């Protein structure tokens, strides 16, 4: 983990509130793993806390990272107005990413949980099916097609299965030995239950509001299924212990 001033290489709008930004970050790019994130800092001194954003792509040989994010507040709105040559303070890579297994894989993502799955799809050298869920507007789906079979689910029925990602998995009879997932909690909860029913291993990346991003403030904890000798439950820090967990380790 390091903190640097990164330079914006380029930025483009992918959907009504979704932006793609490439950053020059040097050695940080070579250290990044699928599922990790970086923290970006606002230039406004009145907003001290960083904004955690998942790594979408990492090109170690070029020293570049790509983030794809949704504008949801002051910080991300500020980032969306940046252009080539602008500089932003960045800390990363942060958190624990996915553990790549030599098993037939099902990659499942919904909404803004879709971007971090792109680097995972690139690095997984196994047969894989990629299931992407959207409310309506789609983004990045075409880029995934280079790395596996892509199945879509949309809430409005505009593409693929009308419904959610689990509807699509069942409708298309998707098979695999391990699930890698990222998205909203209700989606992850349903996928965890599905994995348990089917006897599949599952790694899930939890979405949560963060403060420090390094595990010091305990603002982003989740309940663990682990207990000590006195049956006390231990919470896990999503930013430090995660954001990726074995689905069996956490309570959703």
C-alpha positions as CSV (number, residue, x, y, z in Angstrom):
1,X,0.0,0.0,0.0
2,X,1.3,3.5,-0.9
3,X,-0.1,7.0,-1.2
4,X,0.8,8.9,-4.4
5,X,-0.4,11.7,-6.7
6,X,-1.8,9.9,-9.7
7,X,-2.3,11.6,-13.1
8,X,-5.5,11.2,-15.1
9,X,-4.7,9.7,-18.5
10,X,-8.3,9.8,-19.8
11,X,-11.9,9.7,-18.8
12,X,-15.2,8.9,-20.6
13,X,-18.8,8.6,-19.7
14,X,-20.2,5.0,-20.0
15,X,-23.8,5.6,-18.9
16,X,-25.9,8.4,-17.4
17,X,-24.0,8.4,-14.1
18,X,-21.2,5.9,-14.7
19,X,-17.6,7.0,-15.7
20,X,-14.4,5.2,-16.7
21,X,-11.1,6.8,-15.7
22,X,-7.5,5.6,-16.5
23,X,-4.9,6.7,-14.0
24,X,-1.1,6.7,-14.2
25,X,0.0,5.2,-10.8
26,X,3.4,3.6,-11.4
27,X,4.3,0.5,-9.4
28,X,0.9,0.4,-7.7
29,X,-0.6,-1.1,-10.9
30,X,1.8,-4.1,-10.8
31,X,0.8,-4.8,-7.2
32,X,-3.0,-4.7,-7.8
33,X,-5.1,-7.9,-7.6
34,X,-8.6,-8.5,-8.8
35,X,-11.1,-7.4,-6.2
36,X,-8.9,-4.8,-4.5
37,X,-9.7,-1.1,-4.4
38,X,-8.0,2.3,-4.2
39,X,-9.0,5.4,-2.2
40,X,-9.2,8.7,-4.0
41,X,-9.1,12.0,-2.1
42,X,-11.1,15.1,-2.9
43,X,-9.2,18.4,-3.5
44,X,-11.7,20.1,-1.2
45,X,-10.1,20.3,2.3
46,X,-13.7,20.3,3.7
47,X,-14.0,16.7,2.6
48,X,-11.2,14.8,4.3
49,X,-12.4,11.2,4.0
50,X,-11.3,9.3,0.8
51,X,-13.7,7.6,-1.6
52,X,-13.0,3.9,-2.1
53,X,-13.4,2.7,-5.7
54,X,-12.8,-0.8,-7.0
55,X,-10.0,-1.5,-9.5
56,X,-11.5,-2.3,-12.9
57,X,-8.3,-3.1,-14.8
58,X,-4.6,-3.0,-13.9
59,X,-1.8,-2.8,-16.4
60,X,1.4,-3.4,-14.5
61,X,3.8,-3.0,-17.4
62,X,2.3,0.4,-18.2
63,X,1.8,1.5,-14.6
64,X,-1.8,2.3,-15.2
65,X,-5.1,1.5,-13.4
66,X,-8.7,1.8,-14.6
67,X,-11.6,2.6,-12.3
68,X,-15.2,2.6,-13.3
69,X,-17.5,4.3,-10.8
70,X,-21.0,5.8,-10.3
71,X,-21.5,9.4,-9.3
72,X,-23.3,9.2,-5.9
73,X,-22.1,12.3,-4.0
74,X,-19.7,15.2,-3.8
75,X,-16.5,13.3,-4.2
76,X,-17.4,11.2,-7.2
77,X,-19.0,14.2,-8.8
78,X,-15.7,16.0,-8.4
79,X,-13.8,13.1,-10.0
80,X,-16.2,13.0,-12.9
81,X,-15.1,16.5,-14.0
82,X,-11.5,15.6,-14.2
83,X,-9.6,15.3,-17.5
84,X,-6.3,14.2,-18.9
85,X,-3.4,15.8,-17.0
86,X,-5.3,16.4,-13.8
87,X,-3.8,14.9,-10.6
88,X,-5.6,13.2,-7.7
89,X,-4.2,11.8,-4.4
90,X,-4.6,8.0,-4.3
91,X,-3.9,5.3,-1.7
92,X,-3.7,1.7,-2.7
93,X,-4.0,-1.1,-3.6
94,X,-6.2,-1.8,-0.6
95,X,-8.1,-4.8,0.8
96,X,-8.0,-8.5,0.0
97,X,-9.0,-9.6,-3.5
98,X,-10.2,-12.8,-5.0
99,X,-8.3,-16.1,-4.7
100,X,-8.0,-17.5,-8.2
101,X,-8.8,-21.2,-8.3
102,X,-8.3,-23.7,-11.1
103,X,-12.0,-24.5,-11.3
104,X,-14.8,-23.9,-13.9
105,X,-16.0,-20.5,-12.8
106,X,-19.3,-18.5,-12.7
107,X,-18.6,-14.8,-12.4
108,X,-21.7,-12.9,-11.2
109,X,-22.0,-9.1,-10.8
110,X,-24.7,-6.5,-10.5
111,X,-24.7,-2.8,-10.9
112,X,-21.5,-1.0,-9.9
113,X,-20.2,-4.4,-8.7
114,X,-19.6,-5.2,-12.4
115,X,-16.3,-3.2,-12.9
116,X,-14.0,-5.2,-10.5
117,X,-15.0,-8.4,-12.2
118,X,-13.4,-7.4,-15.5
119,X,-9.8,-7.8,-14.2
120,X,-10.8,-11.1,-12.6
121,X,-12.2,-12.3,-15.9
122,X,-8.9,-11.4,-17.6
123,X,-6.8,-13.2,-15.2
124,X,-8.8,-16.4,-14.6
125,X,-7.4,-18.9,-17.1
126,X,-10.3,-21.4,-16.8
127,X,-13.6,-22.0,-18.5
128,X,-16.0,-19.3,-17.2
129,X,-19.5,-18.0,-17.6
130,X,-20.0,-14.3,-16.8
131,X,-23.5,-13.2,-15.6
132,X,-24.1,-9.5,-15.4
133,X,-27.1,-7.8,-13.9
134,X,-28.4,-4.3,-14.7
135,X,-31.4,-2.2,-13.8
136,X,-31.7,-0.8,-17.3
137,X,-28.6,0.9,-18.9
138,X,-25.7,-1.4,-19.6
139,X,-22.0,-0.8,-19.5
140,X,-18.8,-2.9,-19.9
141,X,-20.8,-5.9,-21.1
142,X,-19.2,-5.9,-24.5
143,X,-15.7,-5.8,-22.9
144,X,-16.4,-9.0,-21.0
145,X,-17.1,-10.9,-24.2
146,X,-13.4,-11.4,-24.9
147,X,-13.0,-13.5,-21.7
148,X,-16.0,-15.8,-21.6
149,X,-19.6,-16.5,-22.3
150,X,-21.7,-13.5,-21.2
151,X,-25.2,-13.8,-20.0
152,X,-27.3,-10.7,-19.2
153,X,-30.1,-10.0,-16.8
154,X,-32.1,-6.7,-16.8
155,X,-34.8,-5.6,-14.4
156,X,-36.7,-3.9,-17.3
157,X,-36.3,-6.8,-19.7
158,X,-34.4,-4.7,-22.3
159,X,-31.7,-7.4,-22.7
160,X,-31.2,-11.0,-21.7
161,X,-33.3,-12.5,-18.9
162,X,-35.9,-10.2,-17.4
163,X,-35.2,-10.3,-13.7
164,X,-32.0,-10.7,-11.6
165,X,-28.8,-12.6,-12.0
166,X,-30.1,-15.7,-10.2
167,X,-33.1,-15.8,-12.6
168,X,-30.6,-15.8,-15.5
169,X,-28.4,-18.5,-13.9
170,X,-31.4,-20.8,-13.6
171,X,-33.0,-19.9,-16.9
172,X,-29.7,-20.5,-18.8
173,X,-28.8,-23.5,-16.6
174,X,-25.4,-22.1,-15.9
175,X,-22.9,-24.6,-14.5
176,X,-19.6,-24.3,-12.7
177,X,-17.6,-25.3,-9.6
178,X,-17.0,-21.9,-8.0
179,X,-18.9,-18.6,-7.9
180,X,-17.1,-15.2,-7.8
181,X,-19.5,-12.4,-7.1
182,X,-19.7,-8.7,-6.5
183,X,-22.8,-6.5,-6.1
184,X,-25.5,-5.3,-3.7
185,X,-26.1,-7.3,-0.5
186,X,-29.5,-8.8,-1.5
187,X,-27.9,-10.3,-4.6
188,X,-25.0,-11.7,-2.6
189,X,-27.3,-13.1,0.0
190,X,-29.3,-14.9,-2.7
191,X,-26.1,-16.2,-4.3
192,X,-24.7,-17.5,-1.0
193,X,-27.9,-19.5,-0.5
194,X,-27.8,-20.8,-4.0
195,X,-24.1,-21.8,-3.7
196,X,-25.0,-23.7,-0.5
197,X,-27.9,-25.5,-2.1
198,X,-25.7,-26.5,-5.1
199,X,-22.7,-27.4,-3.0
200,X,-20.5,-24.7,-4.7
201,X,-17.7,-22.7,-3.4
202,X,-18.4,-19.0,-3.4
203,X,-16.2,-15.9,-3.0
204,X,-18.2,-12.6,-2.5
205,X,-17.1,-9.0,-2.5
206,X,-19.1,-6.9,-0.1
207,X,-20.2,-3.3,-0.8
208,X,-20.1,-1.0,2.2
209,X,-19.6,2.7,3.0
210,X,-16.1,3.2,4.3
211,X,-14.3,5.9,6.2
212,X,-10.5,5.3,6.6
213,X,-10.3,2.4,4.1
214,X,-7.4,0.8,6.0
215,X,-9.1,-1.0,8.9
216,X,-8.4,1.5,11.7
217,X,-11.8,3.1,12.3
218,X,-14.1,0.0,12.3
219,X,-16.8,1.9,10.3
220,X,-17.3,-0.9,7.8
221,X,-17.7,-4.1,9.7
222,X,-19.8,-7.2,8.9
223,X,-20.8,-10.2,11.1
224,X,-18.5,-13.2,10.9
225,X,-19.7,-16.8,11.2
226,X,-16.6,-17.6,13.2
227,X,-16.8,-17.7,17.0
228,X,-14.2,-18.1,19.8
229,X,-14.3,-20.6,22.6
230,X,-16.9,-18.5,24.4
231,X,-19.3,-18.5,21.4
232,X,-18.6,-14.8,20.8
233,X,-19.0,-13.6,17.3
234,X,-16.1,-11.7,15.8
235,X,-16.8,-8.9,13.3
236,X,-14.7,-8.5,10.2
237,X,-13.5,-5.3,8.6
238,X,-14.7,-5.1,5.0
239,X,-11.9,-2.7,4.0
240,X,-9.1,-4.7,5.6
241,X,-10.2,-8.3,6.0
242,X,-12.2,-8.1,2.7
243,X,-13.8,-6.8,0.7
244,X,-13.7,-10.4,-0.7
245,X,-14.7,-13.2,1.6
246,X,-15.4,-16.8,1.4
247,X,-19.3,-16.7,1.5
248,X,-19.2,-19.2,4.4
249,X,-17.2,-16.8,6.6
250,X,-19.8,-13.9,6.8
251,X,-23.4,-13.4,7.7
252,X,-25.4,-11.3,5.2
